[in-house]
mmCIF file of C-alpha atoms and ligand atoms in Angstrom:
data_model
loop_
_atom_site.group_PDB
_atom_site.id
_atom_site.type_symbol
_atom_site.label_atom_id
_atom_site.label_comp_id
_atom_site.label_asym_id
_atom_site.label_seq_id
_atom_site.Cartn_x
_atom_site.Cartn_y
_atom_site.Cartn_z
ATOM 1 C CA UNK T 1 67.523 19.174 -23.185
ATOM 2 C CA UNK T 2 67.078 15.931 -21.223
ATOM 3 C CA UNK T 3 63.501 15.363 -19.982
ATOM 4 C CA UNK T 4 63.258 15.028 -16.180
ATOM 5 C CA UNK T 5 62.299 11.553 -14.929
ATOM 6 C CA UNK T 6 58.828 11.856 -13.440
ATOM 7 C CA UNK T 7 56.996 9.283 -11.292
ATOM 8 C CA UNK T 8 54.495 6.991 -13.028
ATOM 9 C CA UNK T 9 51.852 7.582 -10.407
ATOM 10 C CA UNK T 10 51.245 9.932 -7.499
ATOM 11 C CA UNK T 11 49.457 9.731 -4.183
ATOM 12 C CA UNK T 12 47.116 12.668 -3.687
ATOM 13 C CA UNK T 13 46.111 13.508 -0.131
ATOM 14 C CA UNK T 14 42.886 15.492 -0.223
ATOM 15 C CA UNK T 15 43.014 18.008 2.621
ATOM 16 C CA UNK T 16 39.958 20.071 1.637
ATOM 17 C CA UNK T 17 37.647 18.804 4.400
ATOM 18 C CA UNK T 18 40.287 19.822 6.984
ATOM 19 C CA UNK T 19 42.693 22.498 5.645
ATOM 20 C CA UNK T 20 39.968 23.740 3.315
ATOM 21 C CA UNK T 21 37.188 24.135 5.836
ATOM 22 C CA UNK T 22 39.107 24.999 9.033
ATOM 23 C CA UNK T 23 39.332 28.650 8.001
ATOM 24 C CA UNK T 24 35.711 29.352 7.110
ATOM 25 C CA UNK T 25 34.164 32.315 8.905
ATOM 26 C CA UNK T 26 30.856 30.506 9.341
ATOM 27 C CA UNK T 27 30.544 26.936 10.562
ATOM 28 C CA UNK T 28 30.044 24.434 7.750
ATOM 29 C CA UNK T 29 27.408 21.824 8.735
ATOM 30 C CA UNK T 30 28.803 18.351 9.444
ATOM 31 C CA UNK T 31 26.403 16.903 6.868
ATOM 32 C CA UNK T 32 28.005 19.096 4.169
ATOM 33 C CA UNK T 33 31.465 17.830 5.139
ATOM 34 C CA UNK T 34 30.251 14.234 5.039
ATOM 35 C CA UNK T 35 28.679 14.726 1.606
ATOM 36 C CA UNK T 36 31.886 16.355 0.324
ATOM 37 C CA UNK T 37 33.863 13.335 1.514
ATOM 38 C CA UNK T 38 31.363 10.972 -0.130
ATOM 39 C CA UNK T 39 31.793 12.736 -3.462
ATOM 40 C CA UNK T 40 35.579 12.748 -3.148
ATOM 41 C CA UNK T 41 35.584 9.008 -2.490
ATOM 42 C CA UNK T 42 33.269 8.491 -5.484
ATOM 43 C CA UNK T 43 35.789 10.401 -7.627
ATOM 44 C CA UNK T 44 38.495 7.921 -6.622
ATOM 45 C CA UNK T 45 40.321 9.887 -3.903
ATOM 46 C CA UNK T 46 41.973 7.397 -1.527
ATOM 47 C CA UNK T 47 43.577 9.587 1.136
ATOM 48 C CA UNK T 48 41.333 12.149 2.802
ATOM 49 C CA UNK T 49 42.229 14.350 5.754
ATOM 50 C CA UNK T 50 38.728 14.635 7.099
ATOM 51 C CA UNK T 51 39.064 16.482 10.422
ATOM 52 C CA UNK T 52 41.329 17.775 13.137
ATOM 53 C CA UNK T 53 41.130 17.024 16.826
ATOM 54 C CA UNK T 54 42.423 20.330 18.140
ATOM 55 C CA UNK T 55 41.078 22.702 20.751
ATOM 56 C CA UNK T 56 37.573 23.831 19.671
ATOM 57 C CA UNK T 57 38.404 27.197 21.232
ATOM 58 C CA UNK T 58 41.288 27.608 18.811
ATOM 59 C CA UNK T 59 39.583 26.228 15.695
ATOM 60 C CA UNK T 60 35.804 26.069 16.194
ATOM 61 C CA UNK T 61 35.272 24.972 12.570
ATOM 62 C CA UNK T 62 36.788 21.573 13.362
ATOM 63 C CA UNK T 63 34.847 20.945 16.585
ATOM 64 C CA UNK T 64 32.635 18.327 14.903
ATOM 65 C CA UNK T 65 35.479 15.970 13.930
ATOM 66 C CA UNK T 66 34.070 13.015 15.860
ATOM 67 C CA UNK T 67 30.666 13.380 14.220
ATOM 68 C CA UNK T 68 32.126 13.768 10.731
ATOM 69 C CA UNK T 69 34.226 10.630 11.140
ATOM 70 C CA UNK T 70 31.255 8.756 12.567
ATOM 71 C CA UNK T 71 28.993 9.688 9.650
ATOM 72 C CA UNK T 72 31.465 9.173 6.807
ATOM 73 C CA UNK T 73 30.695 6.045 4.830
ATOM 74 C CA UNK T 74 33.845 3.927 5.116
ATOM 75 C CA UNK T 75 35.230 2.271 2.031
ATOM 76 C CA UNK T 76 37.885 -0.405 1.780
ATOM 77 C CA UNK T 77 41.170 1.061 0.584
ATOM 78 C CA UNK T 78 40.315 4.651 1.523
ATOM 79 C CA UNK T 79 42.260 6.186 4.410
ATOM 80 C CA UNK T 80 40.571 8.861 6.521
ATOM 81 C CA UNK T 81 42.970 10.865 8.659
ATOM 82 C CA UNK T 82 42.963 13.763 11.118
ATOM 83 C CA UNK T 83 45.363 16.288 12.628
ATOM 84 C CA UNK T 84 46.242 15.773 16.287
ATOM 85 C CA UNK T 85 48.333 18.279 18.286
ATOM 86 C CA UNK T 86 48.658 16.224 21.503
ATOM 87 C CA UNK T 87 47.597 13.036 23.303
ATOM 88 C CA UNK T 88 44.104 14.372 23.927
ATOM 89 C CA UNK T 89 43.675 14.839 20.181
ATOM 90 C CA UNK T 90 45.128 11.404 19.460
ATOM 91 C CA UNK T 91 42.733 9.695 21.880
ATOM 92 C CA UNK T 92 39.804 11.413 20.174
ATOM 93 C CA UNK T 93 41.120 10.414 16.734
ATOM 94 C CA UNK T 94 41.571 6.784 17.790
ATOM 95 C CA UNK T 95 38.063 6.723 19.257
ATOM 96 C CA UNK T 96 36.798 8.091 15.927
ATOM 97 C CA UNK T 97 38.533 5.221 14.046
ATOM 98 C CA UNK T 98 40.961 7.392 12.078
ATOM 99 C CA UNK T 99 43.050 5.290 9.720
ATOM 100 C CA UNK T 100 45.974 7.689 10.117
ATOM 101 C CA UNK T 101 46.798 10.772 12.154
ATOM 102 C CA UNK T 102 49.091 13.722 11.542
ATOM 103 C CA UNK T 103 51.168 15.765 13.961
ATOM 104 C CA UNK T 104 52.062 19.269 12.870
ATOM 105 C CA UNK T 105 55.272 21.149 13.594
ATOM 106 C CA UNK T 106 56.742 24.274 12.012
ATOM 107 C CA UNK T 107 60.102 25.528 10.819
ATOM 108 C CA UNK T 108 59.376 28.985 12.247
ATOM 109 C CA UNK T 109 59.351 29.652 16.011
ATOM 110 C CA UNK T 110 56.804 32.464 15.796
ATOM 111 C CA UNK T 111 54.413 30.412 13.692
ATOM 112 C CA UNK T 112 54.766 27.459 16.063
ATOM 113 C CA UNK T 113 53.773 29.659 19.019
ATOM 114 C CA UNK T 114 50.873 31.260 17.185
ATOM 115 C CA UNK T 115 49.587 27.948 15.829
ATOM 116 C CA UNK T 116 50.063 25.499 18.685
ATOM 117 C CA UNK T 117 51.143 27.726 21.572
ATOM 118 C CA UNK T 118 54.592 26.243 22.102
ATOM 119 C CA UNK T 119 58.139 26.367 20.724
ATOM 120 C CA UNK T 120 59.319 23.990 18.000
ATOM 121 C CA UNK T 121 61.378 22.014 20.548
ATOM 122 C CA UNK T 122 58.403 21.738 22.906
ATOM 123 C CA UNK T 123 56.202 20.569 20.050
ATOM 124 C CA UNK T 124 58.661 17.819 19.150
ATOM 125 C CA UNK T 125 58.708 16.687 22.805
ATOM 126 C CA UNK T 126 54.904 16.733 22.813
ATOM 127 C CA UNK T 127 54.650 14.702 19.603
ATOM 128 C CA UNK T 128 56.991 11.891 20.691
ATOM 129 C CA UNK T 129 54.461 10.143 22.968
ATOM 130 C CA UNK T 130 51.687 10.840 20.436
ATOM 131 C CA UNK T 131 53.616 9.038 17.704
ATOM 132 C CA UNK T 132 54.549 6.196 20.061
ATOM 133 C CA UNK T 133 50.950 5.652 21.183
ATOM 134 C CA UNK T 134 49.549 5.893 17.642
ATOM 135 C CA UNK T 135 52.049 3.359 16.303
ATOM 136 C CA UNK T 136 51.327 1.037 19.248
ATOM 137 C CA UNK T 137 47.645 1.240 18.249
ATOM 138 C CA UNK T 138 48.562 0.311 14.673
ATOM 139 C CA UNK T 139 47.865 3.784 13.280
ATOM 140 C CA UNK T 140 50.419 5.391 10.996
ATOM 141 C CA UNK T 141 51.487 8.974 11.597
ATOM 142 C CA UNK T 142 52.239 11.746 9.113
ATOM 143 C CA UNK T 143 54.323 14.710 10.158
ATOM 144 C CA UNK T 144 53.781 18.212 8.824
ATOM 145 C CA UNK T 145 56.384 20.930 8.737
ATOM 146 C CA UNK T 146 54.811 24.361 8.192
ATOM 147 C CA UNK T 147 56.452 27.501 6.817
ATOM 148 C CA UNK T 148 58.976 25.572 4.710
ATOM 149 C CA UNK T 149 59.192 28.387 2.128
ATOM 150 C CA UNK T 150 58.402 31.396 4.273
ATOM 151 C CA UNK T 151 56.686 32.463 7.476
ATOM 152 C CA UNK T 152 53.870 35.024 7.776
ATOM 153 C CA UNK T 153 55.646 36.542 10.787
ATOM 154 C CA UNK T 154 59.390 35.972 10.244
ATOM 155 C CA UNK T 155 59.686 36.109 6.439
ATOM 156 C CA UNK T 156 62.428 33.899 4.992
ATOM 157 C CA UNK T 157 62.993 30.514 6.613
ATOM 158 C CA UNK T 158 66.358 28.711 6.542
ATOM 159 C CA UNK T 159 66.107 25.472 4.521
ATOM 160 C CA UNK T 160 68.547 23.752 6.910
ATOM 161 C CA UNK T 161 66.101 24.501 9.672
ATOM 162 C CA UNK T 162 63.253 22.974 7.637
ATOM 163 C CA UNK T 163 65.386 19.893 6.971
ATOM 164 C CA UNK T 164 66.238 19.534 10.683
ATOM 165 C CA UNK T 165 62.564 19.572 11.751
ATOM 166 C CA UNK T 166 61.626 17.158 8.941
ATOM 167 C CA UNK T 167 64.402 14.776 10.031
ATOM 168 C CA UNK T 168 63.308 14.913 13.687
ATOM 169 C CA UNK T 169 59.739 13.951 12.760
ATOM 170 C CA UNK T 170 60.917 11.183 10.465
ATOM 171 C CA UNK T 171 63.267 9.719 13.072
ATOM 172 C CA UNK T 172 60.447 9.872 15.602
ATOM 173 C CA UNK T 173 58.421 7.461 13.474
ATOM 174 C CA UNK T 174 56.384 9.598 11.072
ATOM 175 C CA UNK T 175 56.227 7.578 7.861
ATOM 176 C CA UNK T 176 55.680 10.612 5.661
ATOM 177 C CA UNK T 177 56.748 14.229 6.056
ATOM 178 C CA UNK T 178 54.521 16.794 4.395
ATOM 179 C CA UNK T 179 56.381 20.003 3.584
ATOM 180 C CA UNK T 180 53.961 22.903 3.930
ATOM 181 C CA UNK T 181 54.332 26.151 2.022
ATOM 182 C CA UNK T 182 51.815 27.597 4.442
ATOM 183 C CA UNK T 183 51.758 31.108 2.975
ATOM 184 C CA UNK T 184 52.242 30.129 -0.658
ATOM 185 C CA UNK T 185 55.276 32.324 -1.339
ATOM 186 C CA UNK T 186 57.363 29.451 -2.707
ATOM 187 C CA UNK T 187 58.670 29.385 -6.259
ATOM 188 C CA UNK T 188 60.028 26.406 -8.231
ATOM 189 C CA UNK T 189 63.750 27.045 -7.643
ATOM 190 C CA UNK T 190 63.251 27.631 -3.906
ATOM 191 C CA UNK T 191 61.044 24.533 -3.789
ATOM 192 C CA UNK T 192 63.748 22.362 -5.350
ATOM 193 C CA UNK T 193 66.429 23.705 -2.995
ATOM 194 C CA UNK T 194 64.267 23.109 0.055
ATOM 195 C CA UNK T 195 63.380 19.548 -1.019
ATOM 196 C CA UNK T 196 67.029 18.760 -1.820
ATOM 197 C CA UNK T 197 67.966 19.902 1.714
ATOM 198 C CA UNK T 198 65.255 17.707 3.293
ATOM 199 C CA UNK T 199 66.147 14.709 1.110
ATOM 200 C CA UNK T 200 69.614 14.527 2.697
ATOM 201 C CA UNK T 201 68.052 13.054 5.866
ATOM 202 C CA UNK T 202 64.622 11.839 4.771
ATOM 203 C CA UNK T 203 64.163 9.538 1.753
ATOM 204 C CA UNK T 204 62.458 11.453 -1.023
ATOM 205 C CA UNK T 205 59.813 8.703 -1.181
ATOM 206 C CA UNK T 206 58.804 9.739 2.346
ATOM 207 C CA UNK T 207 58.409 13.435 1.481
ATOM 208 C CA UNK T 208 55.191 15.120 0.376
ATOM 209 C CA UNK T 209 54.496 18.561 -1.076
ATOM 210 C CA UNK T 210 51.805 20.748 0.503
ATOM 211 C CA UNK T 211 51.546 23.961 -1.469
ATOM 212 C CA UNK T 212 49.207 26.838 -0.789
ATOM 213 C CA UNK T 213 48.471 28.971 -3.830
ATOM 214 C CA UNK T 214 48.502 32.523 -2.463
ATOM 215 C CA UNK T 215 50.925 33.803 -5.116
ATOM 216 C CA UNK T 216 49.681 31.504 -7.901
ATOM 217 C CA UNK T 217 52.842 29.370 -7.933
ATOM 218 C CA UNK T 218 51.449 26.165 -6.459
ATOM 219 C CA UNK T 219 51.135 24.079 -9.639
ATOM 220 C CA UNK T 220 54.564 25.282 -10.762
ATOM 221 C CA UNK T 221 55.891 24.140 -7.386
ATOM 222 C CA UNK T 222 54.162 20.764 -7.768
ATOM 223 C CA UNK T 223 55.925 20.358 -11.115
ATOM 224 C CA UNK T 224 59.260 21.338 -9.582
ATOM 225 C CA UNK T 225 58.686 18.847 -6.758
ATOM 226 C CA UNK T 226 57.764 16.083 -9.226
ATOM 227 C CA UNK T 227 61.165 16.626 -10.844
ATOM 228 C CA UNK T 228 62.905 15.970 -7.511
ATOM 229 C CA UNK T 229 61.163 12.587 -7.295
ATOM 230 C CA UNK T 230 58.411 13.553 -4.854
ATOM 231 C CA UNK T 231 55.264 11.599 -5.639
ATOM 232 C CA UNK T 232 52.892 12.590 -2.837
ATOM 233 C CA UNK T 233 50.957 15.852 -2.896
ATOM 234 C CA UNK T 234 48.395 17.436 -0.617
ATOM 235 C CA UNK T 235 45.694 19.499 -2.280
ATOM 236 C CA UNK T 236 42.196 20.730 -1.628
ATOM 237 C CA UNK T 237 39.280 20.354 -3.975
ATOM 238 C CA UNK T 238 38.240 23.683 -5.489
ATOM 239 C CA UNK T 239 41.337 25.207 -3.836
ATOM 240 C CA UNK T 240 39.410 25.949 -0.649
ATOM 241 C CA UNK T 241 41.092 26.906 2.579
ATOM 242 C CA UNK T 242 43.960 28.487 4.431
ATOM 243 C CA UNK T 243 45.274 28.417 7.980
ATOM 244 C CA UNK T 244 43.640 30.546 10.686
ATOM 245 C CA UNK T 245 47.137 31.292 12.055
ATOM 246 C CA UNK T 246 48.593 32.298 8.678
ATOM 247 C CA UNK T 247 47.165 35.732 7.920
ATOM 248 C CA UNK T 248 46.720 36.469 4.211
ATOM 249 C CA UNK T 249 47.332 32.901 3.036
ATOM 250 C CA UNK T 250 44.781 31.371 0.684
ATOM 251 C CA UNK T 251 43.825 27.783 0.000
ATOM 252 C CA UNK T 252 45.882 24.813 -1.089
ATOM 253 C CA UNK T 253 46.610 24.078 -4.697
ATOM 254 C CA UNK T 254 43.321 22.839 -6.173
ATOM 255 C CA UNK T 255 43.120 19.061 -6.454
ATOM 256 C CA UNK T 256 41.536 19.450 -9.902
ATOM 257 C CA UNK T 257 44.625 21.369 -11.090
ATOM 258 C CA UNK T 258 47.067 18.785 -9.714
ATOM 259 C CA UNK T 259 45.089 15.921 -11.247
ATOM 260 C CA UNK T 260 44.932 17.654 -14.644
ATOM 261 C CA UNK T 261 48.664 18.441 -14.540
ATOM 262 C CA UNK T 262 49.527 14.860 -13.638
ATOM 263 C CA UNK T 263 47.259 13.303 -16.259
ATOM 264 C CA UNK T 264 48.688 15.600 -18.944
ATOM 265 C CA UNK T 265 52.178 14.460 -17.875
ATOM 266 C CA UNK T 266 51.117 10.816 -18.149
ATOM 267 C CA UNK T 267 51.159 10.332 -14.369
ATOM 268 C CA UNK T 268 48.362 8.219 -12.886
ATOM 269 C CA UNK T 269 46.348 9.586 -9.947
ATOM 270 C CA UNK T 270 43.499 7.062 -9.684
ATOM 271 C CA UNK T 271 41.109 10.023 -9.676
ATOM 272 C CA UNK T 272 38.422 10.738 -12.237
ATOM 273 C CA UNK T 273 38.694 14.425 -13.098
ATOM 274 C CA UNK T 274 35.045 15.028 -14.084
ATOM 275 C CA UNK T 275 33.732 13.532 -10.840
ATOM 276 C CA UNK T 276 36.305 15.541 -8.879
ATOM 277 C CA UNK T 277 35.136 18.748 -10.578
ATOM 278 C CA UNK T 278 31.590 17.862 -9.514
ATOM 279 C CA UNK T 279 32.778 17.452 -5.908
ATOM 280 C CA UNK T 280 34.431 20.871 -6.201
ATOM 281 C CA UNK T 281 31.208 22.434 -7.536
ATOM 282 C CA UNK T 282 29.323 20.923 -4.620
ATOM 283 C CA UNK T 283 31.546 22.536 -1.978
ATOM 284 C CA UNK T 284 31.890 25.839 -3.873
ATOM 285 C CA UNK T 285 28.102 26.083 -4.050
ATOM 286 C CA UNK T 286 27.760 25.124 -0.379
ATOM 287 C CA UNK T 287 30.205 27.920 0.519
ATOM 288 C CA UNK T 288 28.556 30.347 -1.959
ATOM 289 C CA UNK T 289 31.757 31.052 -3.832
ATOM 290 C CA UNK T 290 33.328 30.408 -7.188
ATOM 291 C CA UNK T 291 35.963 27.737 -7.497
ATOM 292 C CA UNK T 292 39.656 28.638 -7.205
ATOM 293 C CA UNK T 293 40.523 25.808 -9.617
ATOM 294 C CA UNK T 294 41.507 27.080 -13.069
ATOM 295 C CA UNK T 295 40.905 23.598 -14.468
ATOM 296 C CA UNK T 296 37.360 23.437 -13.034
ATOM 297 C CA UNK T 297 36.568 26.905 -14.426
ATOM 298 C CA UNK T 298 37.981 26.099 -17.882
ATOM 299 C CA UNK T 299 36.214 22.749 -17.983
ATOM 300 C CA UNK T 300 32.846 24.297 -17.100
ATOM 301 C CA UNK T 301 33.342 27.103 -19.643
ATOM 302 C CA UNK T 302 34.072 24.525 -22.342
ATOM 303 C CA UNK T 303 30.896 22.616 -21.447
ATOM 304 C CA UNK T 304 28.853 25.801 -21.730
ATOM 305 C CA UNK T 305 30.432 26.623 -25.131
ATOM 306 C CA UNK T 306 29.758 23.113 -26.407
ATOM 307 C CA UNK T 307 26.159 23.180 -25.177
ATOM 308 C CA UNK T 308 25.524 26.450 -26.993
ATOM 309 C CA UNK T 309 26.826 25.223 -30.380
HETATM 310 P P1 LIG Y 1 46.799 25.412 24.695
HETATM 311 O O1 LIG Y 1 45.780 26.438 25.059
HETATM 312 O O2 LIG Y 1 48.242 25.737 24.914
HETATM 313 O O3 LIG Y 1 46.484 23.966 25.320
HETATM 314 O O4 LIG Y 1 46.574 25.057 23.168
HETATM 315 P P2 LIG Y 1 46.175 23.443 26.741
HETATM 316 O O5 LIG Y 1 46.746 22.067 26.810
HETATM 317 O O6 LIG Y 1 46.563 24.459 27.783
HETATM 318 O O7 LIG Y 1 44.577 23.312 26.728
HETATM 319 C C1 LIG Y 1 43.709 24.442 26.659
HETATM 320 C C2 LIG Y 1 42.287 23.948 26.465
HETATM 321 O O8 LIG Y 1 42.175 23.269 25.215
HETATM 322 C C3 LIG Y 1 41.851 22.954 27.523
HETATM 323 O O9 LIG Y 1 40.449 23.096 27.662
HETATM 324 C C4 LIG Y 1 42.108 21.620 26.868
HETATM 325 O O10 LIG Y 1 41.308 20.572 27.373
HETATM 326 C C5 LIG Y 1 41.743 21.914 25.431
HETATM 327 P P3 LIG Y 1 39.819 23.969 28.892
HETATM 328 O O11 LIG Y 1 40.358 23.323 30.120
HETATM 329 O O12 LIG Y 1 40.327 25.382 28.710
HETATM 330 O O13 LIG Y 1 38.344 23.808 28.685
HETATM 331 N N1 LIG Y 1 42.444 21.056 24.497
HETATM 332 C C6 LIG Y 1 41.832 20.298 23.569
HETATM 333 N N2 LIG Y 1 40.531 20.145 23.265
HETATM 334 C C7 LIG Y 1 40.251 19.280 22.261
HETATM 335 N N3 LIG Y 1 41.190 18.601 21.569
HETATM 336 C C8 LIG Y 1 42.489 18.746 21.859
HETATM 337 C C9 LIG Y 1 42.849 19.627 22.897
HETATM 338 N N4 LIG Y 1 44.024 19.989 23.417
HETATM 339 C C10 LIG Y 1 43.773 20.856 24.390
HETATM 340 N N5 LIG Y 1 43.402 18.078 21.148
HETATM 341 C C11 LIG Y 1 46.671 23.505 21.350
HETATM 342 C C12 LIG Y 1 47.420 24.128 22.509
HETATM 343 C C13 LIG Y 1 47.680 22.743 20.521
HETATM 344 C C14 LIG Y 1 45.600 22.562 21.884
HETATM 345 C C15 LIG Y 1 46.011 24.655 20.542
HETATM 346 O O14 LIG Y 1 46.987 25.612 20.239
HETATM 347 C C16 LIG Y 1 45.384 24.176 19.272
HETATM 348 O O15 LIG Y 1 44.390 23.466 19.289
HETATM 349 N N6 LIG Y 1 45.944 24.560 18.112
HETATM 350 C C17 LIG Y 1 45.474 24.080 16.829
HETATM 351 C C18 LIG Y 1 45.786 25.050 15.757
HETATM 352 C C19 LIG Y 1 45.325 24.515 14.429
HETATM 353 O O16 LIG Y 1 44.535 23.595 14.321
HETATM 354 N N7 LIG Y 1 45.844 25.147 13.360
HETATM 355 C C20 LIG Y 1 45.500 24.799 12.020
HETATM 356 C C21 LIG Y 1 46.099 23.504 11.562
HETATM 357 S S1 LIG Y 1 47.815 23.652 11.104
HETATM 358 C C22 LIG Y 1 47.779 24.044 9.419
HETATM 359 O O17 LIG Y 1 46.743 24.350 8.890
HETATM 360 C C23 LIG Y 1 49.049 23.925 8.626
HETATM 361 C C24 LIG Y 1 49.057 22.705 7.719
HETATM 362 O O18 LIG Y 1 47.991 22.734 6.803
HETATM 363 C C25 LIG Y 1 50.390 22.655 6.923
HETATM 364 C C26 LIG Y 1 50.722 23.981 6.242
HETATM 365 O O19 LIG Y 1 49.936 24.476 5.427
HETATM 366 O O20 LIG Y 1 51.780 24.508 6.579
HETATM 367 C C27 LIG Y 1 48.961 21.410 8.526
HETATM 368 MG MG1 LIG Y 2 47.981 23.862 4.927
#
């Protein structure tokens, strides 16, 4: 069998401080978020989605975005980004010196209404001036498409529909389109089909995979996506998170697991796994829970075994 051609390096977008912490039932102190970001940067992470500037009534956990971005220690070469649903959010993100922003659409009408209180078409109309103003300010924009492999309310989602929304965001000026398996029901074959559909209108180099791990398929989906040529992945340290408007969905694929997979495949990430595992332990302890990263668990168990010999 011919080996698939895999990329030599990947870009990992750490979304733990945003996607990971937006769904917590109790408010995580800003200082904890800032310390998490510091540890992620120390581990070599270069793209960090640190906040979202959305309505604090809708997502109270993200209400401290301005403070988090103010207190983060900036480092040359590290991009700190935030989600923005409208111009009000963009203005707040620009004031907070975000290096990038992200608009977020969906491939499911019901999810779009539940998440951002408007139809997909209305959201696209709303994003156009956001993208224009961000680009005029010299800030690059990512575009998310949610529910690319299933919707918590509508079930199956048509891949042509996903591809159409991805293409609209790309044509609007988003430099990268992150394809979100919001509820984590995707499997490798479905993942490949969906990416192939999107790649007809958006260059594969401009596509990113954003897999939630609800059904335990996220690393398999990352591998399937790597085989299509995708080389950008969103993940959250320790696998924290979920979306408040996606009932039942769990966190993103753990960054530790993606980094381990890539390193074992000979793909560079620029991230030091041991330091990343420490960052994951920090946030797991702060949230009083065990890590969702299999790699972090196995690594710790091996350390304990070695120490007891
Ligand atoms: P709305 O109620 O239709 O908006 O919400 P509105 O324009 O009528 O404003 C209502 C109130 O919100 C007003 O305040 C506005 O000022 C305020 P009031 O007058 O009542 O005091 N407001 C804002 N405040 C701060 N920042 C803003 C902002 N905009 C309005 N930017 C809206 C529409 C989009 C604002 C709302 O639905 C919302 O904030 N939704 C956010 C939902 C969200 O953050 N979801 C999670 C992120 S998406 C995700 O996790 C998926 C992803 O990970 C990919 C994947 O996994 O698929 C990205
Ligand atoms: Mg997500």
